[in-house]
XYZ file of C-alpha atoms in Angstrom:
698
model
C 10.254 9.946 27.036
C 9.124 13.042 25.124
C 10.934 14.355 22.066
C 12.545 17.308 23.786
C 14.055 15.080 26.479
C 15.243 12.625 23.832
C 16.760 15.479 21.821
C 18.649 16.831 24.813
C 20.094 13.417 25.609
C 21.002 12.973 21.952
C 22.816 16.325 21.927
C 24.738 15.354 25.045
C 25.793 11.984 23.577
C 26.691 13.370 20.143
C 28.686 16.114 21.878
C 31.037 13.422 23.221
C 31.809 12.089 19.733
C 34.719 12.949 17.507
C 33.988 14.416 14.093
C 34.742 11.081 12.455
C 32.418 9.257 14.838
C 29.578 11.674 14.150
C 30.007 11.276 10.394
C 30.020 7.488 10.702
C 26.574 7.547 12.321
C 24.951 9.008 9.197
C 25.364 5.716 7.363
C 22.447 3.288 7.291
C 24.838 0.679 8.720
C 26.071 2.830 11.595
C 29.060 1.199 13.340
C 29.461 0.763 17.079
C 31.248 3.395 19.160
C 32.440 1.133 21.919
C 34.066 3.793 24.074
C 30.655 5.464 24.463
C 28.732 2.220 24.858
C 26.919 2.685 21.550
C 26.189 -0.589 19.734
C 26.098 -0.896 15.972
C 22.730 -0.095 14.431
C 21.381 -0.820 10.949
C 18.634 1.627 10.028
C 17.348 -0.449 7.098
C 14.360 -2.603 7.916
C 11.186 -3.327 5.960
C 7.597 -3.869 7.115
C 5.254 -3.112 4.245
C 2.802 -5.872 5.215
C 4.656 -7.659 7.991
C 8.266 -7.686 9.190
C 10.225 -8.455 6.032
C 13.472 -10.055 4.928
C 14.615 -11.255 8.335
C 13.139 -14.717 8.592
C 9.857 -15.761 10.173
C 7.034 -13.252 10.516
C 3.299 -12.995 9.983
C 2.723 -12.211 6.286
C -0.318 -9.973 5.859
C -1.956 -9.085 2.535
C 0.099 -6.793 0.337
C -0.512 -3.060 0.911
C -2.903 -2.641 -2.034
C -5.101 -5.339 -0.476
C -4.955 -3.553 2.868
C -6.052 -0.406 1.044
C -8.998 -2.345 -0.372
C -10.262 -3.077 3.147
C -11.176 0.592 3.692
C -10.677 -0.257 7.367
C -8.687 2.248 9.440
C -8.983 0.271 12.669
C -7.650 -2.849 10.958
C -4.586 -0.964 9.699
C -3.910 0.324 13.208
C -4.126 -3.206 14.592
C -1.846 -4.611 11.887
C 0.704 -1.876 12.528
C 0.726 -2.798 16.211
C 1.261 -6.479 15.428
C 4.121 -5.690 13.069
C 5.811 -3.577 15.745
C 5.312 -6.305 18.334
C 6.884 -8.938 16.086
C 9.637 -6.501 15.169
C 10.440 -5.977 18.852
C 10.337 -9.707 19.534
C 12.790 -10.353 16.721
C 14.997 -7.384 17.670
C 15.187 -8.558 21.271
C 16.120 -12.099 20.248
C 18.633 -11.042 17.602
C 20.303 -8.522 19.945
C 20.891 -11.218 22.539
C 22.774 -13.107 19.815
C 24.843 -10.010 19.028
C 23.200 -9.920 15.590
C 22.653 -6.327 14.450
C 22.551 -6.990 10.729
C 20.373 -5.414 8.068
C 16.587 -5.946 8.459
C 16.956 -6.527 12.197
C 16.451 -3.065 13.620
C 13.356 -1.141 14.727
C 13.216 1.531 12.022
C 10.757 0.239 9.453
C 10.835 1.835 6.010
C 7.080 1.647 5.569
C 4.415 2.607 4.578
C 4.667 3.473 0.897
C 2.133 6.277 0.495
C 2.864 7.288 -3.075
C -0.218 7.733 -5.231
C -0.912 4.851 -7.636
C -1.654 7.278 -10.456
C -0.991 4.913 -13.391
C -1.748 1.161 -13.601
C 1.507 0.507 -15.438
C 3.626 1.210 -12.356
C 5.011 -2.081 -11.067
C 5.332 -0.917 -7.458
C 1.762 0.309 -7.228
C 0.772 -2.717 -5.160
C 3.034 -1.419 -2.379
C 0.642 1.530 -1.954
C -2.890 1.951 -0.635
C -4.198 2.996 -4.042
C -4.889 6.062 -6.129
C -6.751 8.333 -3.720
C -4.936 10.848 -1.464
C -7.625 10.799 1.241
C -7.827 7.004 1.484
C -4.026 6.761 1.411
C -3.717 9.309 4.191
C -6.283 7.656 6.455
C -4.843 4.168 6.030
C -1.280 5.425 6.351
C -1.920 7.476 9.502
C -3.462 4.493 11.258
C -0.697 2.125 10.137
C 1.921 4.554 11.481
C 0.107 5.022 14.783
C -0.133 1.264 15.164
C 3.576 0.767 14.542
C 4.780 3.602 16.760
C 2.294 3.040 19.576
C 1.229 5.505 22.252
C 3.511 4.520 25.128
C 6.296 6.528 26.734
C 8.656 5.060 24.119
C 8.003 4.253 20.475
C 7.270 0.595 19.873
C 9.001 0.928 16.490
C 9.593 3.789 14.061
C 7.604 4.106 10.818
C 8.754 5.879 7.654
C 6.607 7.602 5.016
C 8.038 6.954 1.564
C 8.914 7.984 -1.161
C 8.850 11.790 -0.847
C 7.735 13.040 -3.265
C 5.990 12.497 -6.586
C 7.175 8.971 -7.252
C 5.103 6.418 -9.151
C 7.066 5.260 -12.155
C 8.434 4.558 -14.616
C 10.769 2.230 -12.720
C 13.067 1.998 -15.729
C 13.822 5.729 -15.559
C 13.639 6.437 -11.849
C 17.362 7.092 -11.313
C 17.411 9.842 -13.946
C 13.791 10.954 -14.244
C 12.540 14.471 -13.527
C 8.880 14.446 -12.493
C 7.474 17.758 -13.660
C 4.456 18.606 -11.527
C 2.229 21.666 -11.284
C 1.782 23.387 -7.946
C -1.910 22.455 -8.060
C -1.288 18.736 -8.617
C 1.368 18.746 -5.914
C -0.933 20.179 -3.254
C -4.086 18.437 -4.487
C -2.709 14.924 -5.088
C 0.916 14.208 -4.243
C 1.335 16.008 -0.879
C -1.828 15.326 1.188
C -1.002 11.819 2.434
C 2.534 12.840 3.439
C 1.191 15.909 5.223
C -1.336 13.780 7.099
C 1.298 11.267 8.219
C 3.579 14.064 9.430
C 0.978 16.243 11.155
C -1.483 13.661 12.447
C 0.485 10.420 12.405
C 3.674 12.004 13.810
C 5.637 9.648 11.592
C 9.231 9.383 12.794
C 10.941 9.187 9.411
C 10.439 10.221 5.798
C 12.289 8.654 2.877
C 13.109 10.557 -0.280
C 12.461 9.312 -3.799
C 14.988 8.432 -6.487
C 13.654 10.873 -9.049
C 13.935 14.616 -9.322
C 10.845 16.733 -8.747
C 10.707 19.912 -10.804
C 14.479 19.728 -11.313
C 15.621 18.961 -7.750
C 16.767 15.476 -6.669
C 14.247 14.501 -4.005
C 16.915 13.357 -1.532
C 18.736 16.662 -1.925
C 15.805 19.036 -2.261
C 15.658 21.953 0.155
C 12.212 22.706 -1.248
C 10.901 19.306 -0.186
C 12.906 18.556 2.955
C 13.546 21.916 4.583
C 10.817 24.208 3.253
C 7.927 21.748 3.096
C 8.595 18.943 5.576
C 10.337 20.779 8.378
C 9.171 24.395 8.141
C 5.674 24.156 6.651
C 4.525 20.878 8.218
C 6.660 20.885 11.377
C 8.331 17.499 10.790
C 10.671 16.710 13.695
C 11.928 13.242 12.822
C 14.753 12.134 10.547
C 15.017 11.974 6.764
C 16.534 9.000 4.951
C 17.555 8.596 1.336
C 16.316 5.776 -0.824
C 19.017 3.218 -1.438
C 21.620 4.534 -3.855
C 19.615 7.693 -4.514
C 22.374 10.106 -3.480
C 24.903 8.588 -5.877
C 22.300 9.153 -8.595
C 22.908 12.901 -8.204
C 26.204 12.603 -10.064
C 25.896 9.246 -11.806
C 22.439 9.597 -13.376
C 20.842 12.998 -12.818
C 24.013 14.918 -13.643
C 23.225 17.516 -10.980
C 26.614 17.217 -9.249
C 30.072 16.288 -10.500
C 31.385 14.010 -7.737
C 30.387 11.874 -4.752
C 31.461 14.504 -2.233
C 29.342 17.133 -3.981
C 26.367 14.767 -3.904
C 26.928 14.023 -0.219
C 27.121 17.729 0.524
C 23.970 18.496 -1.452
C 21.969 15.842 0.419
C 23.286 16.732 3.880
C 22.793 20.462 3.384
C 19.209 19.833 2.273
C 18.506 17.923 5.491
C 18.988 14.259 4.571
C 20.193 12.550 7.755
C 20.727 8.900 6.756
C 22.349 7.714 3.566
C 21.136 4.334 2.390
C 24.135 3.694 0.206
C 27.778 4.659 0.583
C 27.985 8.260 -0.664
C 28.191 9.672 2.865
C 31.617 8.042 3.124
C 32.656 11.252 1.339
C 31.209 13.587 3.984
C 34.573 14.329 5.573
C 36.096 15.113 2.180
C 33.192 17.493 1.579
C 33.906 19.089 4.948
C 37.579 19.545 4.093
C 36.575 21.316 0.870
C 34.181 23.610 2.677
C 31.075 22.076 1.083
C 29.456 21.211 4.433
C 29.898 22.343 8.006
C 30.503 20.309 11.133
C 27.279 21.821 12.463
C 25.299 20.141 9.645
C 26.893 16.780 10.497
C 26.123 17.297 14.175
C 22.494 18.260 13.518
C 21.922 15.128 11.463
C 23.510 12.920 14.115
C 21.390 14.511 16.824
C 18.196 13.832 14.885
C 19.207 10.190 14.455
C 20.073 9.656 18.096
C 16.847 11.387 19.089
C 15.033 8.578 17.291
C 17.174 5.939 19.002
C 16.410 7.450 22.405
C 12.695 7.594 21.576
C 12.896 3.879 20.804
C 14.408 3.313 24.234
C 17.559 1.752 22.826
C 19.780 3.069 25.618
C 17.693 2.010 28.616
C 15.363 -0.719 29.690
C 11.760 -0.439 28.471
C 8.570 -2.480 28.648
C 9.233 -3.636 25.078
C 12.378 -5.488 26.101
C 10.109 -8.138 27.611
C 8.336 -8.985 24.338
C 9.249 -12.619 23.764
C 10.015 -14.399 20.526
C 6.865 -16.516 20.833
C 4.881 -13.478 19.666
C 6.235 -14.050 16.146
C 3.510 -15.741 14.081
C 1.480 -16.473 17.174
C -2.089 -17.694 16.781
C -3.632 -14.261 17.336
C -1.458 -12.673 14.665
C -2.208 -15.393 12.124
C -5.915 -14.958 12.806
C -5.558 -11.224 12.130
C -3.795 -11.966 8.818
C -6.671 -14.269 7.882
C -9.225 -11.599 8.778
C -7.324 -8.967 6.810
C -7.310 -11.170 3.712
C -11.061 -11.737 3.972
C -11.647 -7.979 4.168
C -9.319 -7.248 1.240
C -11.038 -9.354 -1.439
C -13.184 -7.426 -3.921
C -16.144 -9.160 -5.548
C -16.406 -7.658 -9.033
C -19.050 -9.933 -10.533
C -21.476 -12.524 -9.205
C -24.410 -13.881 -11.188
C -25.587 -15.785 -8.120
C -23.130 -18.674 -8.311
C -21.487 -17.459 -5.107
C -21.403 -18.400 -2.359
C -20.820 -22.052 -3.211
C -22.769 -24.705 -1.292
C -20.929 -27.820 -0.224
C -24.095 -29.879 -0.257
C -24.649 -29.097 -3.944
C -21.162 -30.053 -5.160
C -19.492 -33.369 -5.802
C -16.475 -32.102 -7.758
C -14.507 -28.847 -7.988
C -11.856 -28.064 -10.585
C -9.069 -25.742 -9.483
C -7.107 -24.526 -12.483
C -4.425 -21.957 -13.197
C -0.810 -20.937 -12.592
C -1.705 -19.048 -9.402
C -3.827 -21.833 -7.913
C -0.984 -23.503 -6.042
C 1.517 -20.636 -6.064
C 3.097 -19.294 -2.902
C 4.503 -16.430 -4.953
C 0.975 -15.275 -5.748
C 0.233 -14.935 -2.036
C 2.998 -12.667 -0.885
C 3.657 -9.684 -3.146
C 7.042 -8.059 -2.547
C 8.843 -6.850 0.603
C 7.586 -9.896 2.486
C 8.673 -12.003 5.426
C 8.851 -15.785 5.626
C 5.788 -17.680 6.824
C 5.831 -21.012 8.599
C 2.736 -22.032 6.635
C 1.585 -20.890 3.211
C -2.005 -21.736 2.322
C -2.418 -21.506 -1.445
C -5.842 -21.222 -3.043
C -5.706 -24.920 -3.920
C -4.740 -25.761 -0.325
C -7.576 -23.672 1.070
C -10.241 -25.145 -1.198
C -9.061 -28.701 -0.616
C -9.026 -28.125 3.149
C -12.489 -26.566 3.123
C -14.035 -29.137 0.756
C -13.058 -31.998 3.043
C -13.573 -35.645 2.169
C -16.979 -35.319 0.540
C -15.973 -33.237 -2.495
C -13.401 -34.373 -5.070
C -10.988 -31.566 -5.960
C -9.297 -31.821 -9.353
C -6.308 -29.629 -10.218
C -4.369 -28.500 -13.266
C -1.811 -25.718 -13.545
C -3.271 -25.140 -17.004
C -0.544 -22.792 -18.223
C 2.689 -21.122 -17.277
C 2.469 -17.763 -15.574
C 3.863 -16.163 -18.719
C 5.744 -19.005 -20.432
C 4.009 -20.746 -23.341
C 4.739 -24.193 -21.901
C 5.374 -25.837 -18.525
C 7.816 -28.502 -19.744
C 10.875 -27.378 -21.661
C 10.722 -29.921 -24.510
C 6.923 -30.031 -24.798
C 4.847 -28.267 -27.429
C 3.336 -24.860 -26.610
C 0.249 -24.834 -24.366
C 1.122 -28.286 -23.055
C -1.335 -28.104 -20.127
C -4.424 -26.785 -21.926
C -5.802 -30.255 -22.613
C -5.464 -31.182 -18.968
C -7.235 -27.965 -17.971
C -10.142 -28.829 -20.259
C -10.316 -32.375 -18.890
C -10.387 -31.082 -15.308
C -13.116 -28.587 -16.205
C -15.187 -31.272 -17.907
C -15.014 -33.472 -14.804
C -15.989 -30.640 -12.428
C -19.298 -29.212 -11.257
C -17.657 -25.801 -10.983
C -14.247 -24.393 -11.931
C -12.154 -22.039 -9.777
C -9.815 -20.451 -12.325
C -6.782 -18.841 -10.650
C -4.864 -16.430 -12.873
C -2.956 -13.180 -12.506
C 0.551 -11.945 -11.820
C 3.121 -12.086 -9.018
C 6.144 -10.064 -7.942
C 8.196 -11.449 -10.831
C 5.894 -9.678 -13.301
C 5.059 -6.477 -11.419
C 7.399 -5.061 -8.849
C 10.460 -2.951 -8.240
C 13.172 -2.302 -10.775
C 15.779 -5.035 -10.561
C 13.439 -7.482 -8.840
C 11.325 -8.534 -11.807
C 11.477 -10.555 -15.009
C 9.055 -8.865 -17.359
C 9.922 -7.518 -20.797
C 11.330 -4.253 -19.390
C 13.226 -5.991 -16.567
C 11.948 -2.935 -14.706
C 8.839 -4.255 -12.996
C 6.395 -2.011 -14.839
C 3.593 -3.365 -17.012
C 3.275 -2.604 -20.695
C -0.320 -3.781 -20.972
C -3.445 -4.268 -18.876
C -3.875 -7.721 -20.365
C -2.754 -10.931 -18.722
C 0.101 -12.850 -20.381
C -0.829 -14.689 -23.586
C -0.426 -18.065 -21.873
C -3.186 -17.177 -19.419
C -5.471 -15.637 -22.034
C -5.334 -18.913 -23.956
C -6.167 -20.785 -20.755
C -9.159 -18.550 -20.034
C -10.519 -19.097 -23.531
C -10.036 -22.877 -23.302
C -11.846 -23.114 -19.967
C -14.677 -20.883 -21.196
C -15.181 -23.176 -24.191
C -16.013 -26.106 -21.887
C -19.266 -24.397 -20.905
C -18.772 -25.173 -17.224
C -19.561 -22.589 -14.505
C -16.385 -20.610 -13.815
C -15.336 -18.393 -10.912
C -12.260 -16.338 -11.749
C -9.896 -15.636 -8.841
C -7.362 -12.966 -9.748
C -4.110 -12.547 -7.828
C -2.593 -9.264 -8.969
C -1.658 -5.947 -7.436
C -3.043 -3.627 -10.072
C -5.634 -2.993 -12.754
C -6.038 -5.973 -15.092
C -8.297 -6.032 -18.162
C -11.188 -8.263 -17.091
C -13.425 -7.743 -20.110
C -13.233 -11.410 -21.192
C -13.878 -12.650 -17.663
C -16.757 -10.249 -17.212
C -18.406 -11.527 -20.376
C -17.720 -15.272 -20.097
C -17.442 -16.191 -16.400
C -20.044 -16.391 -13.657
C -18.097 -14.568 -10.966
C -14.906 -12.530 -10.674
C -13.066 -12.188 -7.360
C -10.033 -9.916 -6.947
C -7.711 -11.427 -4.329
C -4.690 -9.091 -4.734
C -1.662 -10.737 -3.032
C -3.521 -11.947 0.055
C -0.694 -13.047 2.356
C 0.299 -16.433 3.681
C -3.250 -17.183 4.917
C -4.761 -16.080 1.608
C -5.908 -19.488 0.369
C -7.742 -20.223 3.604
C -9.461 -16.830 3.455
C -10.377 -17.395 -0.204
C -12.024 -20.727 0.569
C -14.024 -19.307 3.483
C -15.180 -16.503 1.215
C -16.036 -18.683 -1.791
C -18.164 -20.958 0.372
C -19.908 -18.078 2.125
C -18.638 -18.578 5.644
C -17.766 -14.877 5.552
C -18.955 -11.893 3.543
C -16.389 -9.268 4.433
C -15.473 -7.932 1.023
C -13.555 -4.716 0.355
C -13.697 -2.060 -2.355
C -11.391 -1.179 -5.225
C -8.715 1.320 -4.122
C -7.810 1.872 -7.793
C -9.700 2.365 -11.046
C -9.874 -0.537 -13.484
C -9.709 1.188 -16.870
C -10.992 -0.177 -20.172
C -7.707 0.538 -21.981
C -4.353 2.236 -21.499
C -5.092 4.349 -24.567
C -7.344 6.651 -22.542
C -4.464 7.546 -20.208
C -1.730 10.140 -20.767
C 1.855 9.022 -21.291
C 3.349 7.150 -18.344
C 5.976 9.874 -17.920
C 3.355 12.644 -17.766
C 2.776 13.464 -14.090
C -0.198 15.741 -14.706
C -3.325 14.331 -13.108
C -5.543 15.297 -16.044
C -7.382 12.171 -17.195
C -5.942 10.032 -14.392
C -7.699 8.267 -11.510
C -11.376 8.464 -10.677
C -11.134 12.146 -9.700
C -10.050 13.343 -13.132
C -10.918 10.600 -15.626
C -13.262 11.422 -18.483
C -14.357 7.974 -19.692
C -16.305 5.129 -18.130
C -14.342 2.695 -15.976
C -14.426 -1.060 -16.458
C -14.690 -1.279 -12.665
C -14.654 2.030 -10.760
C -12.660 3.072 -7.724
C -14.709 2.307 -4.600
C -16.740 -0.469 -6.239
C -17.264 -3.913 -4.759
C -20.163 -6.320 -4.233
C -20.942 -8.605 -1.295
C -23.295 -11.457 -0.433
C -25.845 -9.183 1.195
C -28.300 -6.853 -0.495
C -27.204 -3.556 0.948
C -28.057 0.063 0.325
C -27.829 3.420 2.086
C -31.426 4.028 3.084
C -31.084 7.596 4.358
C -28.420 10.099 5.327
C -28.186 13.545 6.883
C -25.354 16.002 7.477
C -25.315 17.110 11.110
C -22.665 18.762 13.280
C -19.885 18.176 10.775
C -20.592 14.505 10.202
C -22.725 12.225 8.085
C -25.314 10.144 9.895
C -26.444 7.314 7.612
C -28.583 4.206 7.804
C -27.442 1.087 5.961
C -30.010 -1.567 5.159
C -29.400 -5.223 4.245
C -32.410 -6.824 2.571
C -30.452 -9.943 1.689
C -30.180 -13.402 3.216
C -26.528 -13.100 4.302
C -24.898 -11.133 7.111
C -22.258 -8.961 5.537
C -19.754 -6.181 6.035
C -20.204 -3.071 3.928
C -18.205 0.110 3.322
C -20.209 3.333 3.365
C -18.481 6.004 1.300
C -18.929 9.777 1.167
C -17.897 11.831 -1.858
C -17.971 15.617 -2.196
C -18.150 18.032 -5.101
C -17.703 21.792 -4.876
C -20.265 23.138 -7.347
C -19.130 26.755 -7.601
C -15.328 26.765 -7.938
C -13.354 26.521 -11.159
C -10.559 24.911 -9.119
C -12.540 21.891 -7.950
C -11.633 18.487 -9.457
C -14.039 17.538 -12.252
C -15.458 14.517 -10.394
C -16.611 14.098 -6.777
C -13.844 12.947 -4.465
C -13.763 10.697 -1.418
C -13.978 12.573 1.876
C -15.173 9.909 4.319
C -15.775 6.186 4.713
C -16.728 3.654 7.361
C -16.830 -0.144 7.358
C -19.893 -1.579 9.103
C -21.390 -5.009 9.775
C -25.023 -5.442 8.781
C -27.014 -8.549 9.643
C -29.461 -9.979 7.125
C -32.856 -8.241 7.124
C -31.580 -5.553 9.482
C -30.312 -1.964 9.374
C -27.514 -0.172 11.189
C -26.675 3.479 11.748
C -23.223 4.846 11.086
C -21.529 8.171 11.753
C -18.796 9.421 9.411
C -16.913 12.613 10.319
C -16.235 15.051 7.482
C -13.120 17.173 7.901
C -13.318 20.911 7.122
C -10.498 20.197 4.652
C -13.055 18.408 2.444
C -14.570 21.808 1.629
C -11.289 23.219 0.298
C -10.002 23.540 -3.253
C -6.537 24.230 -4.663
C -5.775 26.991 -7.157
C -3.160 26.875 -9.908
C -0.503 28.353 -7.619
C -1.003 25.530 -5.115
C -2.915 27.570 -2.544
C -5.549 25.605 -0.631
C -8.593 27.579 0.483
C -12.302 27.281 1.247
C -14.236 28.970 -1.549
C -17.656 28.761 0.093
C -20.704 28.313 -2.105
C -22.628 25.145 -2.818
C -21.430 21.592 -2.201
C -22.992 18.219 -2.914
C -22.153 15.267 -0.702
C -22.987 11.769 -1.919
C -23.470 8.987 0.639
C -23.528 5.487 -0.799
C -21.681 2.259 -1.455
C -19.417 3.599 -4.173
C -18.861 6.611 -6.368
C -21.781 8.740 -7.581
C -21.111 7.777 -11.205
C -23.190 5.985 -13.806
C -20.983 2.912 -14.026
C -21.119 2.276 -10.264
C -24.894 2.729 -10.298
C -25.097 0.245 -13.182
C -23.035 -2.334 -11.291
C -24.610 -2.087 -7.831
C -28.150 -1.148 -8.853
C -28.602 1.807 -6.518
C -27.831 5.508 -6.306
C -26.176 7.292 -3.394
C -28.091 9.736 -1.230
C -27.270 13.293 -2.342
C -27.039 16.023 0.299
C -26.712 19.749 -0.327
C -24.641 22.128 1.744
C -24.207 25.852 1.181
C -21.227 27.292 3.018
C -22.215 30.907 2.240
C -25.424 30.601 4.219
C -23.485 29.464 7.284
C -21.199 32.478 7.390
């Protein structure tokens, strides 16, 4: 069914409704209209990295880990699996008459906000700090979810539009002041890509204001930008409780009915919350028209028709046994393997089973399910912690010792014990081990969404790049034993790894790797796979080099605008091979490169292309990502790879927010990371630099 046919059928159905019935359908928990054969429908469902909050589902790595894969095809495949499991669950629940929250087919994912500041607690819900990477990963995720059949498999939603990335503590009242240049250069591109290329069915507004307008009631954002400029044809949904913020927190309106009117008139179709209960009062007072109510209802029923909810479709036959089936679990395992980022390795990795008699697994995240899942997660039948995975992989021939070592952030593990009550045990385990796997980091209780976390703000944001004091003491105690140490970090954001970099033999960033994460970690540590990813965010040396958290200017933020050397740069990551880009040429609008692996291990590698406009005052100060491709390279062999470069890569944005192609000279860098000194220092090679002069081609 095409959109025009779906829209016509939606108009016909909505035309049969009373005014009250039409208004009722703008709620996220839309009631049934039995006389018209319309069942109840709850628009609120989550699928950030698997179907969430509705029982069993395959739990993939958290979004930031998926971003680290730099693998568009993988994101497309994961999106398809999520939609398939969503359909299977929807079909089964519907047969039970269960149409509750989290059981529909409209998934409020992906989160494509830009992770511009490492303090933001929800940053791990995103694909990182780069607009191009975020757009490519997001487009493929959306296409995977929605499918390419005559009906949508499920509906995706790009959130949170626009300019939303903390502080969580202030989000209900905060006004993000953003220049036209930063808006077009950083905050808009991923949303534009998902609308224009991904054909995303829904867009969700943010809690905050942007340049004075509440995002869920902004004609500038919803009508002028989304619908008129970009041609968005789907529906717009508010974040949950965001419309009541208009009068309760932002002070933009004086009453619920004024807030409801402001949102509806701006083009917000679904209210997650209860403020649209005042729509009819707003109509009585002349604040909205019946036409506006009708238009919103038509857009919503267009989506329901596109999902095939009023006729039989091929998706009705998707059975419940697809949920957490073997193929889907294998994909989750593969995704975890591709998401890990190897930040340091002095040669200790990969481990060899035949050289080890004992392994010590230490740390609060070693046997933690919480450290696997991130937030907005489903429920897995099996959770394989890092300890589980290592013990399973080690088998009977290697003794595995374990100590929690410390609380995640508490100074003791037993209430009436003295502080640091597990440090002695950690030292004993280390002393009895040939090698130590030290598992530290955070989980969703320390970084996450406002209201869901337990840190010092109770907001979910971080106040420091350092790990909690309990874990710093544990790291120091283990280092003092003199044993070889591999640090495994479960966290969704930049963590200060200066101590680990100086004192430990290897550092492996695991993010929140999903329910199969421990099994993937073990396979990686022992060298069965070398499928590492790259950092989708910058690891800074200190927070002091960054502007204030509330400053939304991009100056000094992210790899594109930063002025100092990174601890670990965006795009960086090692592997078990010895890879380099041997040669590259620019031909017919694409990069043709040769990747060589001189090492002893087969490995996957991510070839990255960065571009700098040399002649325009409006170009970002540092080269920016404009292409990437993941490839598999066997030991002692080379492979060729083709990476298309969009004409958009040659554009810049002026201070008024106008994007244009200035012509002149450009440098493209083809390598395994950024063309910066720190990356060169870490990987030991430079990218291939290519020159292009647009003026000569005119």
